[in-house]
Amino acid sequence: MAQAATETGVRQSALRLLWDRWSGVLVPILAVFTALVVGAFIIGITGADWQAAYIGLWEGAFGSPRALADTVVRSTPFIICGLCVALAFKAGLFNIGAEGQLYAGAVASVVIGTTLQMPAMFHIPAALIAGALGGAAWAAIAGFLKARTGAHEVINTIMLNYIALRMTDWLIRSKTPYILGDPADTTGARSRLVAETARLPGIQVGSSTILHLGIPLALILVFVVAWFLYRTTLGFEMRTAGTNPHAARYAGINVPRTIVLAMAIAGGLAGIAGAIEVIGVRGALSADFFSGLGFDAIAVALLARANPVGIIFSGLLWGGLLTGARLMQVRASLSIDVIKIVQALIIMFVAADQIVRFIYRLPKRKPGEETQLSKGWGG
């Protein structure tokens, strides 16, 4: 009897130790689970069948090769833009301007893709590099203002988003003269199509989905960013400046230079995402192309707790929710806005992780665990 009680105690202690050790990974997973449970409750209140809704959501996102391909393509910009936001988080910056940096990169790639004539082996890299430079230059403005004047990056990047969106709309819709707009497009809502030599090659799945070269490029960027942050001197300086700028200055790190570089690199990532969406998916740019994508990237980075590898999974989840929402809407006769509610619940539970820890009896958050996600708010 006593031996059995001892064995039970040992097993409970081992389980508790395991629970404590992996709490950082479990919190986002349990946050998603809790959000789905609450979402099911909300669907039930509306009178709809929550089981049919979630089966439709799963099948629409991962239930067939075509659905899986759609999810992967939809997830690609979320993964790259999630990296953009996470890298800035690590440097103590809250880059809320991924959307504007997406547009800046996309405009630069459209210019290269529609005006230059060269072989594909040069044209594709040129369009991608132009996108990276466009996004980097746009984000560096906010970084420079932060470093030199102390202007808060949240306010500046919000305003830069607005400027980038309106400028893109004007460049596309301008007809006297045409700048980026296509005279053959009667709606006037898109740019000229990029040359075939600038289009990313890919494998067609179904009638319209193409698994383009930008997908493996996004995975490569994940590991490049992880290597950069944790295996290079500059990455160490960014993380140090993000954790404690005063200690970084005392250690001889040039904090203003680090801020500008962090914003520029983050913006370059968003610019690459914009370029990939243009030359890999649609072949042209419209002003509503990236609506909300930059803000969703913040959620993707938060869900992964700014971990580059974790962003692969959070990006796939985000893309899957959006892709599967259409079939969920058909199966359960629900508004697609329910998915937005579930997404909001996920972020709420990730942000208020103490609720999740309380519900599932996880240990309380340790001091410093939240630092990288909230430092930027403090200016």
PDB file of N, CA and C in Angstrom, residues 74 77-79 81-82 85 95-103 161-162 165 277 282 286-301 318-319 322 340 343 347:
ATOM      1  N   ARG A  74      -1.605  30.482 -48.399  1.00  0.00           N
ATOM      2  CA  ARG A  74      -2.185  31.574 -47.601  1.00  0.00           C
ATOM      3  C   ARG A  74      -1.301  31.897 -46.397  1.00  0.00           C
ATOM      4  N   PRO A  77       2.739  34.551 -46.454  1.00  0.00           N
ATOM      5  CA  PRO A  77       2.999  35.938 -46.020  1.00  0.00           C
ATOM      6  C   PRO A  77       2.885  36.129 -44.518  1.00  0.00           C
ATOM      7  N   PHE A  78       2.012  35.327 -43.863  1.00  0.00           N
ATOM      8  CA  PHE A  78       1.907  35.438 -42.401  1.00  0.00           C
ATOM      9  C   PHE A  78       3.211  34.995 -41.732  1.00  0.00           C
ATOM     10  N   ILE A  79       3.826  33.948 -42.276  1.00  0.00           N
ATOM     11  CA  ILE A  79       5.077  33.465 -41.688  1.00  0.00           C
ATOM     12  C   ILE A  79       6.179  34.518 -41.830  1.00  0.00           C
ATOM     13  N   CYS A  81       5.902  37.808 -42.499  1.00  0.00           N
ATOM     14  CA  CYS A  81       5.598  39.037 -41.746  1.00  0.00           C
ATOM     15  C   CYS A  81       5.647  38.786 -40.235  1.00  0.00           C
ATOM     16  N   GLY A  82       5.328  37.562 -39.822  1.00  0.00           N
ATOM     17  CA  GLY A  82       5.487  37.225 -38.400  1.00  0.00           C
ATOM     18  C   GLY A  82       6.946  37.328 -37.988  1.00  0.00           C
ATOM     19  N   VAL A  85       7.777  41.040 -37.475  1.00  0.00           N
ATOM     20  CA  VAL A  85       7.325  41.582 -36.183  1.00  0.00           C
ATOM     21  C   VAL A  85       8.161  41.004 -35.030  1.00  0.00           C
ATOM     22  N   ASN A  95       6.885  46.876 -33.938  1.00  0.00           N
ATOM     23  CA  ASN A  95       6.729  47.256 -35.339  1.00  0.00           C
ATOM     24  C   ASN A  95       5.310  46.937 -35.785  1.00  0.00           C
ATOM     25  N   ILE A  96       4.464  47.942 -35.710  1.00  0.00           N
ATOM     26  CA  ILE A  96       3.072  47.748 -36.105  1.00  0.00           C
ATOM     27  C   ILE A  96       2.884  48.108 -37.577  1.00  0.00           C
ATOM     28  N   GLY A  97       4.027  48.395 -38.245  1.00  0.00           N
ATOM     29  CA  GLY A  97       3.966  48.888 -39.620  1.00  0.00           C
ATOM     30  C   GLY A  97       4.254  47.857 -40.684  1.00  0.00           C
ATOM     31  N   ALA A  98       4.081  46.561 -40.374  1.00  0.00           N
ATOM     32  CA  ALA A  98       4.378  45.537 -41.388  1.00  0.00           C
ATOM     33  C   ALA A  98       3.540  45.740 -42.649  1.00  0.00           C
ATOM     34  N   GLU A  99       2.307  46.236 -42.476  1.00  0.00           N
ATOM     35  CA  GLU A  99       1.444  46.403 -43.638  1.00  0.00           C
ATOM     36  C   GLU A  99       2.006  47.455 -44.610  1.00  0.00           C
ATOM     37  N   GLY A 100       2.454  48.569 -44.063  1.00  0.00           N
ATOM     38  CA  GLY A 100       3.048  49.596 -44.915  1.00  0.00           C
ATOM     39  C   GLY A 100       4.323  49.101 -45.570  1.00  0.00           C
ATOM     40  N   GLN A 101       5.105  48.327 -44.837  1.00  0.00           N
ATOM     41  CA  GLN A 101       6.342  47.775 -45.398  1.00  0.00           C
ATOM     42  C   GLN A 101       6.045  46.732 -46.475  1.00  0.00           C
ATOM     43  N   LEU A 102       4.937  46.002 -46.324  1.00  0.00           N
ATOM     44  CA  LEU A 102       4.483  45.084 -47.375  1.00  0.00           C
ATOM     45  C   LEU A 102       4.204  45.854 -48.662  1.00  0.00           C
ATOM     46  N   TYR A 103       3.457  46.948 -48.540  1.00  0.00           N
ATOM     47  CA  TYR A 103       3.114  47.732 -49.730  1.00  0.00           C
ATOM     48  C   TYR A 103       4.372  48.330 -50.366  1.00  0.00           C
ATOM     49  N   ASN A 161       1.948  53.347 -42.371  1.00  0.00           N
ATOM     50  CA  ASN A 161       0.999  52.411 -43.000  1.00  0.00           C
ATOM     51  C   ASN A 161      -0.008  53.180 -43.847  1.00  0.00           C
ATOM     52  N   TYR A 162      -0.550  54.231 -43.239  1.00  0.00           N
ATOM     53  CA  TYR A 162      -1.573  55.025 -43.923  1.00  0.00           C
ATOM     54  C   TYR A 162      -0.994  55.664 -45.191  1.00  0.00           C
ATOM     55  N   LEU A 165      -0.380  52.958 -47.927  1.00  0.00           N
ATOM     56  CA  LEU A 165      -1.616  52.483 -48.540  1.00  0.00           C
ATOM     57  C   LEU A 165      -2.164  53.507 -49.520  1.00  0.00           C
ATOM     58  N   GLU A 277       4.133  37.864 -52.734  1.00  0.00           N
ATOM     59  CA  GLU A 277       2.697  37.848 -53.034  1.00  0.00           C
ATOM     60  C   GLU A 277       2.415  38.383 -54.436  1.00  0.00           C
ATOM     61  N   ARG A 282      -0.433  36.671 -57.520  1.00  0.00           N
ATOM     62  CA  ARG A 282      -1.378  37.363 -58.411  1.00  0.00           C
ATOM     63  C   ARG A 282      -0.753  37.933 -59.665  1.00  0.00           C
ATOM     64  N   SER A 286      -2.819  45.332 -56.102  1.00  0.00           N
ATOM     65  CA  SER A 286      -3.984  46.196 -55.920  1.00  0.00           C
ATOM     66  C   SER A 286      -3.928  46.781 -54.511  1.00  0.00           C
ATOM     67  N   ALA A 287      -4.632  47.886 -54.323  1.00  0.00           N
ATOM     68  CA  ALA A 287      -4.510  48.624 -53.060  1.00  0.00           C
ATOM     69  C   ALA A 287      -5.083  47.845 -51.877  1.00  0.00           C
ATOM     70  N   ASP A 288      -5.985  46.893 -52.147  1.00  0.00           N
ATOM     71  CA  ASP A 288      -6.569  46.127 -51.043  1.00  0.00           C
ATOM     72  C   ASP A 288      -5.901  44.765 -50.868  1.00  0.00           C
ATOM     73  N   PHE A 289      -4.753  44.596 -51.503  1.00  0.00           N
ATOM     74  CA  PHE A 289      -4.087  43.291 -51.547  1.00  0.00           C
ATOM     75  C   PHE A 289      -3.718  42.793 -50.150  1.00  0.00           C
ATOM     76  N   PHE A 290      -3.210  43.672 -49.304  1.00  0.00           N
ATOM     77  CA  PHE A 290      -2.670  43.241 -48.010  1.00  0.00           C
ATOM     78  C   PHE A 290      -3.520  43.733 -46.840  1.00  0.00           C
ATOM     79  N   SER A 291      -4.789  43.985 -47.101  1.00  0.00           N
ATOM     80  CA  SER A 291      -5.644  44.538 -46.060  1.00  0.00           C
ATOM     81  C   SER A 291      -5.669  43.645 -44.813  1.00  0.00           C
ATOM     82  N   GLY A 292      -5.180  44.171 -43.711  1.00  0.00           N
ATOM     83  CA  GLY A 292      -5.198  43.456 -42.440  1.00  0.00           C
ATOM     84  C   GLY A 292      -4.067  42.480 -42.236  1.00  0.00           C
ATOM     85  N   LEU A 293      -3.282  42.209 -43.287  1.00  0.00           N
ATOM     86  CA  LEU A 293      -2.237  41.186 -43.170  1.00  0.00           C
ATOM     87  C   LEU A 293      -1.154  41.581 -42.164  1.00  0.00           C
ATOM     88  N   GLY A 294      -0.784  42.851 -42.203  1.00  0.00           N
ATOM     89  CA  GLY A 294       0.267  43.304 -41.295  1.00  0.00           C
ATOM     90  C   GLY A 294      -0.140  43.198 -39.839  1.00  0.00           C
ATOM     91  N   PHE A 295      -1.418  43.479 -39.549  1.00  0.00           N
ATOM     92  CA  PHE A 295      -1.892  43.395 -38.167  1.00  0.00           C
ATOM     93  C   PHE A 295      -2.029  41.932 -37.735  1.00  0.00           C
ATOM     94  N   ASP A 296      -2.465  41.084 -38.670  1.00  0.00           N
ATOM     95  CA  ASP A 296      -2.530  39.653 -38.339  1.00  0.00           C
ATOM     96  C   ASP A 296      -1.136  39.104 -38.051  1.00  0.00           C
ATOM     97  N   ALA A 297      -0.115  39.667 -38.695  1.00  0.00           N
ATOM     98  CA  ALA A 297       1.262  39.205 -38.459  1.00  0.00           C
ATOM     99  C   ALA A 297       1.678  39.444 -37.011  1.00  0.00           C
ATOM    100  N   ILE A 298       1.157  40.507 -36.409  1.00  0.00           N
ATOM    101  CA  ILE A 298       1.442  40.750 -34.988  1.00  0.00           C
ATOM    102  C   ILE A 298       0.891  39.602 -34.154  1.00  0.00           C
ATOM    103  N   ALA A 299      -0.321  39.178 -34.482  1.00  0.00           N
ATOM    104  CA  ALA A 299      -0.928  38.056 -33.761  1.00  0.00           C
ATOM    105  C   ALA A 299      -0.125  36.772 -33.961  1.00  0.00           C
ATOM    106  N   VAL A 300       0.350  36.558 -35.189  1.00  0.00           N
ATOM    107  CA  VAL A 300       1.147  35.358 -35.472  1.00  0.00           C
ATOM    108  C   VAL A 300       2.426  35.354 -34.631  1.00  0.00           C
ATOM    109  N   ALA A 301       3.084  36.501 -34.550  1.00  0.00           N
ATOM    110  CA  ALA A 301       4.311  36.595 -33.755  1.00  0.00           C
ATOM    111  C   ALA A 301       4.028  36.418 -32.268  1.00  0.00           C
ATOM    112  N   TRP A 318      -2.883  30.331 -38.682  1.00  0.00           N
ATOM    113  CA  TRP A 318      -3.606  31.533 -39.115  1.00  0.00           C
ATOM    114  C   TRP A 318      -4.101  31.366 -40.549  1.00  0.00           C
ATOM    115  N   GLY A 319      -3.215  30.858 -41.407  1.00  0.00           N
ATOM    116  CA  GLY A 319      -3.633  30.619 -42.796  1.00  0.00           C
ATOM    117  C   GLY A 319      -4.718  29.568 -42.877  1.00  0.00           C
ATOM    118  N   LEU A 322      -8.193  30.998 -41.922  1.00  0.00           N
ATOM    119  CA  LEU A 322      -8.776  31.824 -42.981  1.00  0.00           C
ATOM    120  C   LEU A 322      -9.196  30.978 -44.188  1.00  0.00           C
ATOM    121  N   LYS A 340     -13.075  35.369 -37.206  1.00  0.00           N
ATOM    122  CA  LYS A 340     -12.417  36.553 -36.630  1.00  0.00           C
ATOM    123  C   LYS A 340     -12.578  36.562 -35.107  1.00  0.00           C
ATOM    124  N   GLN A 343     -10.143  34.030 -33.741  1.00  0.00           N
ATOM    125  CA  GLN A 343      -8.791  34.596 -33.790  1.00  0.00           C
ATOM    126  C   GLN A 343      -8.594  35.595 -32.647  1.00  0.00           C
ATOM    127  N   ILE A 347      -5.818  35.369 -29.452  1.00  0.00           N
ATOM    128  CA  ILE A 347      -4.881  36.428 -29.056  1.00  0.00           C
ATOM    129  C   ILE A 347      -5.152  36.891 -27.633  1.00  0.00           C
TER     130      ILE A 347
END
